[in-house]
């Protein structure tokens, strides 16, 4: 049984080393603790160690966890990072702070319509299939500019940037290529006048490569909470 507190400390020092190597300030990186498949008590342990941003993949599991942790709601940020179907957008618009996995304009339109006026705008990233894998969700890079322009114009949401889950690669040089491609895609959107500040990329196995290429949010599960059951990995 690994300790969430020790693991968090190790991940924070990996982030600090990667920032030092890249000449970037550690404050430029937000660590998102991916708590999917782990219960509310694991989240509480991480909160006790100073962690405040949590990522979830499965909508119903996340809603149950957010409800079980309602006493901590004001100090936490909940990020949906898993696939979102259009019939599930309403509870997501009502319960989350961020959605990283928007891959269709229609999903963003529904989130915009359904975001309660009493809450801050929902923060969105567009998910990009940066490695071009047939099995992966996400927009093709060529589709991103038109969708980004349309999403950026919607009320009650704020388009913050891009998210990707690159194909696993064995070493740093190979890991950096897709992260670099995502950074360049966001820079191209900036050249077209979109103001974006978020690159959600980097996980337990490749956070150093992602930080070297400009990640601003790294999404780390296994290195904080330990291994997940295979079926839901
Ligand atoms: C599960 C998951 C992560 C975390 O992956 P680890 O390898 O456990 O760090 C990050 N991003 C997404 C989208 C995930 O589904």
Short mmCIF file of C-alpha atoms and ligand atoms in Angstrom, two decimals:
data_model
loop_
_atom_site.label_atom_id
_atom_site.label_comp_id
_atom_site.label_asym_id
_atom_site.label_seq_id
_atom_site.Cartn_x
_atom_site.Cartn_y
_atom_site.Cartn_z
CA UNK A 1 0.00 0.00 0.00
CA UNK A 2 1.64 3.20 -1.12
CA UNK A 3 1.07 6.48 0.65
CA UNK A 4 -0.72 9.17 -1.30
CA UNK A 5 1.21 11.81 0.64
CA UNK A 6 4.63 10.34 -0.26
CA UNK A 7 3.56 9.81 -3.86
CA UNK A 8 2.35 13.39 -4.19
CA UNK A 9 5.68 14.61 -2.85
CA UNK A 10 7.52 12.54 -5.45
CA UNK A 11 5.34 13.80 -8.29
CA UNK A 12 5.84 17.39 -7.15
CA UNK A 13 9.60 16.90 -7.18
CA UNK A 14 9.44 15.35 -10.67
CA UNK A 15 7.53 18.44 -11.80
CA UNK A 16 10.06 20.75 -10.14
CA UNK A 17 12.99 18.95 -11.81
CA UNK A 18 11.29 19.04 -15.20
CA UNK A 19 10.60 22.76 -14.78
CA UNK A 20 14.20 23.43 -13.78
CA UNK A 21 15.44 21.53 -16.84
CA UNK A 22 13.07 23.46 -19.09
CA UNK A 23 13.77 26.85 -17.50
CA UNK A 24 10.11 27.21 -16.56
CA UNK A 25 8.69 28.35 -13.19
CA UNK A 26 6.95 25.58 -11.21
CA UNK A 27 3.99 27.93 -10.80
CA UNK A 28 3.38 27.51 -14.55
CA UNK A 29 2.23 23.91 -13.97
CA UNK A 30 -1.01 22.79 -12.34
CA UNK A 31 -0.95 19.22 -11.06
CA UNK A 32 -4.28 17.52 -11.68
CA UNK A 33 -4.62 14.40 -9.50
CA UNK A 34 -6.56 11.80 -11.51
CA UNK A 35 -8.69 10.01 -8.93
CA UNK A 36 -10.77 7.80 -11.25
CA UNK A 37 -11.56 4.37 -9.72
CA UNK A 38 -10.38 5.59 -6.29
CA UNK A 39 -12.88 6.47 -3.57
CA UNK A 40 -13.56 9.69 -1.70
CA UNK A 41 -11.18 8.69 1.10
CA UNK A 42 -8.25 8.65 -1.35
CA UNK A 43 -9.22 12.16 -2.46
CA UNK A 44 -9.41 13.28 1.19
CA UNK A 45 -5.89 11.94 1.78
CA UNK A 46 -4.62 13.96 -1.19
CA UNK A 47 -6.46 17.08 0.00
CA UNK A 48 -4.81 16.66 3.40
CA UNK A 49 -1.47 16.76 1.54
CA UNK A 50 -2.39 20.04 -0.11
CA UNK A 51 -3.82 18.82 -3.44
CA UNK A 52 -6.88 20.75 -4.69
CA UNK A 53 -7.44 19.87 -8.38
CA UNK A 54 -8.88 16.45 -9.26
CA UNK A 55 -9.54 14.76 -12.59
CA UNK A 56 -12.27 12.20 -13.23
CA UNK A 57 -13.12 10.07 -16.28
CA UNK A 58 -16.51 8.54 -15.64
CA UNK A 59 -19.41 10.94 -15.17
CA UNK A 60 -21.53 8.94 -12.73
CA UNK A 61 -18.57 7.88 -10.59
CA UNK A 62 -17.45 11.52 -10.45
CA UNK A 63 -20.89 12.84 -9.50
CA UNK A 64 -21.08 10.36 -6.64
CA UNK A 65 -17.60 11.35 -5.44
CA UNK A 66 -18.29 15.08 -5.70
CA UNK A 67 -21.46 14.55 -3.62
CA UNK A 68 -19.56 12.48 -1.02
CA UNK A 69 -17.01 15.31 -0.75
CA UNK A 70 -19.54 18.15 -0.69
CA UNK A 71 -18.00 19.50 2.53
CA UNK A 72 -14.77 20.21 0.59
CA UNK A 73 -16.49 21.59 -2.55
CA UNK A 74 -15.45 25.23 -2.12
CA UNK A 75 -11.73 24.40 -1.93
CA UNK A 76 -11.58 21.84 -4.76
CA UNK A 77 -11.63 22.05 -8.56
CA UNK A 78 -13.20 19.11 -10.38
CA UNK A 79 -12.06 18.42 -13.96
CA UNK A 80 -13.77 15.98 -16.32
CA UNK A 81 -11.08 14.38 -18.50
CA UNK A 82 -12.99 11.37 -19.89
CA UNK A 83 -15.39 10.97 -22.81
CA UNK A 84 -18.61 12.98 -22.59
CA UNK A 85 -21.78 12.00 -24.40
CA UNK A 86 -24.39 14.61 -25.20
CA UNK A 87 -27.04 13.02 -22.92
CA UNK A 88 -24.72 13.54 -19.91
CA UNK A 89 -23.83 17.19 -20.40
CA UNK A 90 -26.37 18.67 -17.95
CA UNK A 91 -25.02 17.14 -14.70
CA UNK A 92 -21.49 17.89 -15.92
CA UNK A 93 -22.37 21.54 -16.58
CA UNK A 94 -23.85 21.71 -13.08
CA UNK A 95 -21.13 19.90 -11.10
CA UNK A 96 -17.70 20.44 -12.68
CA UNK A 97 -15.29 23.38 -12.94
CA UNK A 98 -13.47 22.20 -16.08
CA UNK A 99 -14.05 19.81 -19.00
CA UNK A 100 -10.89 18.79 -20.92
CA UNK A 101 -12.50 16.27 -23.28
CA UNK A 102 -14.69 18.38 -25.57
CA UNK A 103 -14.39 16.88 -29.04
CA UNK A 104 -17.49 18.25 -30.82
CA UNK A 105 -19.07 21.68 -31.12
CA UNK A 106 -22.43 20.20 -30.11
CA UNK A 107 -21.06 19.14 -26.69
CA UNK A 108 -19.72 22.65 -26.07
CA UNK A 109 -23.05 24.19 -27.13
CA UNK A 110 -24.95 22.01 -24.69
CA UNK A 111 -22.51 22.75 -21.85
CA UNK A 112 -22.87 26.46 -22.61
CA UNK A 113 -26.68 26.29 -22.55
CA UNK A 114 -26.76 24.17 -19.41
CA UNK A 115 -24.13 25.95 -17.29
CA UNK A 116 -26.05 27.55 -14.40
CA UNK A 117 -25.85 31.34 -14.38
CA UNK A 118 -25.05 31.20 -10.65
CA UNK A 119 -21.71 29.48 -11.30
CA UNK A 120 -18.49 30.80 -12.84
CA UNK A 121 -18.11 29.99 -16.54
CA UNK A 122 -17.19 26.34 -17.22
CA UNK A 123 -13.54 26.12 -18.32
CA UNK A 124 -13.07 24.04 -21.48
CA UNK A 125 -10.30 22.41 -23.46
CA UNK A 126 -10.69 20.79 -26.86
CA UNK A 127 -9.37 17.24 -26.98
CA UNK A 128 -7.12 16.62 -29.99
CA UNK A 129 -6.23 13.21 -31.43
CA UNK A 130 -2.64 14.36 -31.79
CA UNK A 131 -1.12 10.96 -32.59
CA UNK A 132 -3.79 10.23 -35.20
CA UNK A 133 -4.79 6.91 -33.65
CA UNK A 134 -7.91 5.44 -35.23
CA UNK A 135 -9.21 4.21 -31.87
CA UNK A 136 -8.80 7.49 -29.98
CA UNK A 137 -11.34 10.20 -29.41
CA UNK A 138 -10.53 13.81 -30.08
CA UNK A 139 -10.65 16.21 -32.99
CA UNK A 140 -8.27 15.76 -35.89
CA UNK A 141 -5.75 18.64 -35.79
CA UNK A 142 -7.13 20.06 -39.05
CA UNK A 143 -10.62 20.32 -37.50
CA UNK A 144 -9.46 22.26 -34.46
CA UNK A 145 -9.33 25.87 -35.74
CA UNK A 146 -12.95 26.03 -36.89
CA UNK A 147 -14.29 24.30 -33.79
CA UNK A 148 -12.13 26.48 -31.51
CA UNK A 149 -13.46 29.69 -33.10
CA UNK A 150 -17.06 28.52 -32.68
CA UNK A 151 -16.56 27.34 -29.08
CA UNK A 152 -14.75 30.54 -28.10
CA UNK A 153 -17.86 32.53 -29.01
CA UNK A 154 -20.24 30.64 -26.71
CA UNK A 155 -21.54 32.21 -23.48
CA UNK A 156 -21.19 30.65 -19.97
CA UNK A 157 -18.04 28.78 -20.98
CA UNK A 158 -14.41 29.85 -21.44
CA UNK A 159 -12.24 28.07 -23.99
CA UNK A 160 -8.85 27.72 -22.28
CA UNK A 161 -6.81 25.49 -24.59
CA UNK A 162 -6.09 22.01 -25.86
CA UNK A 163 -5.81 18.54 -24.34
CA UNK A 164 -4.25 15.36 -25.72
CA UNK A 165 -3.46 11.78 -24.74
CA UNK A 166 -0.53 10.92 -27.03
CA UNK A 167 0.24 7.36 -28.02
CA UNK A 168 2.62 5.87 -25.41
CA UNK A 169 6.25 6.09 -26.49
CA UNK A 170 9.27 4.46 -24.84
CA UNK A 171 11.71 7.37 -24.50
CA UNK A 172 11.73 11.11 -24.05
CA UNK A 173 12.53 12.13 -27.62
CA UNK A 174 9.62 10.11 -29.00
CA UNK A 175 7.35 11.33 -26.20
CA UNK A 176 8.11 14.96 -26.95
CA UNK A 177 7.03 14.94 -30.61
CA UNK A 178 3.23 14.78 -30.05
CA UNK A 179 3.42 17.21 -27.14
CA UNK A 180 5.31 19.63 -29.39
CA UNK A 181 2.66 19.19 -32.09
CA UNK A 182 -0.07 20.13 -29.60
CA UNK A 183 1.88 23.21 -28.49
CA UNK A 184 2.36 24.28 -32.12
CA UNK A 185 -1.34 23.78 -32.83
CA UNK A 186 -2.22 26.05 -29.91
CA UNK A 187 0.31 28.64 -31.08
CA UNK A 188 -1.35 28.62 -34.51
CA UNK A 189 -4.71 29.33 -32.86
CA UNK A 190 -3.05 32.22 -31.03
CA UNK A 191 -1.82 33.59 -34.37
CA UNK A 192 -5.46 33.58 -35.49
CA UNK A 193 -6.38 35.76 -32.51
CA UNK A 194 -7.70 33.21 -30.02
CA UNK A 195 -6.47 33.87 -26.48
CA UNK A 196 -5.63 30.46 -24.97
CA UNK A 197 -3.38 29.62 -22.03
CA UNK A 198 -3.78 25.91 -21.29
CA UNK A 199 -2.00 22.84 -22.63
CA UNK A 200 -3.39 19.80 -20.78
CA UNK A 201 -0.83 17.09 -21.53
CA UNK A 202 1.46 14.75 -19.65
CA UNK A 203 0.56 11.78 -17.43
CA UNK A 204 2.48 9.54 -15.00
CA UNK A 205 4.75 8.13 -17.71
CA UNK A 206 5.50 11.23 -19.76
CA UNK A 207 5.05 14.34 -17.62
CA UNK A 208 8.71 15.38 -18.07
CA UNK A 209 8.37 15.36 -21.88
CA UNK A 210 5.10 17.28 -21.65
CA UNK A 211 6.58 19.95 -19.36
CA UNK A 212 9.58 20.30 -21.68
CA UNK A 213 7.12 21.09 -24.48
CA UNK A 214 5.00 23.58 -22.56
CA UNK A 215 2.34 21.67 -20.62
CA UNK A 216 0.45 23.86 -18.16
CA UNK A 217 -1.71 21.07 -16.65
CA UNK A 218 -0.33 17.57 -16.12
CA UNK A 219 -2.88 14.83 -15.37
CA UNK A 220 -1.35 12.25 -13.03
CA UNK A 221 -3.16 9.19 -11.69
CA UNK A 222 -1.04 6.09 -11.16
CA UNK A 223 1.99 7.90 -9.74
CA UNK A 224 -0.23 9.43 -7.02
CA UNK A 225 -2.90 6.85 -6.23
CA UNK A 226 -1.23 3.62 -7.41
CA UNK A 227 -2.35 1.11 -10.04
CA UNK A 228 -5.94 0.85 -11.19
CA UNK A 229 -7.90 -2.35 -11.89
CA UNK A 230 -7.14 -3.35 -15.50
CA UNK A 231 -10.69 -3.29 -16.80
CA UNK A 232 -11.11 0.42 -16.17
CA UNK A 233 -7.52 1.48 -16.79
C1 LIG B 1 -6.33 7.95 -16.53
C2 LIG B 1 -5.97 9.21 -17.23
C3 LIG B 1 -4.85 9.96 -16.84
C4 LIG B 1 -3.88 9.51 -15.78
O1 LIG B 1 -3.09 8.50 -16.28
P1 LIG B 1 -1.87 7.87 -15.40
O2 LIG B 1 -1.07 7.16 -16.40
O3 LIG B 1 -2.52 6.98 -14.40
O4 LIG B 1 -1.16 9.00 -14.78
C5 LIG B 1 -4.63 11.16 -17.49
N1 LIG B 1 -5.44 11.60 -18.46
C6 LIG B 1 -6.52 10.91 -18.86
C7 LIG B 1 -7.38 11.45 -19.94
C8 LIG B 1 -6.81 9.69 -18.27
O5 LIG B 1 -7.86 8.99 -18.71
#
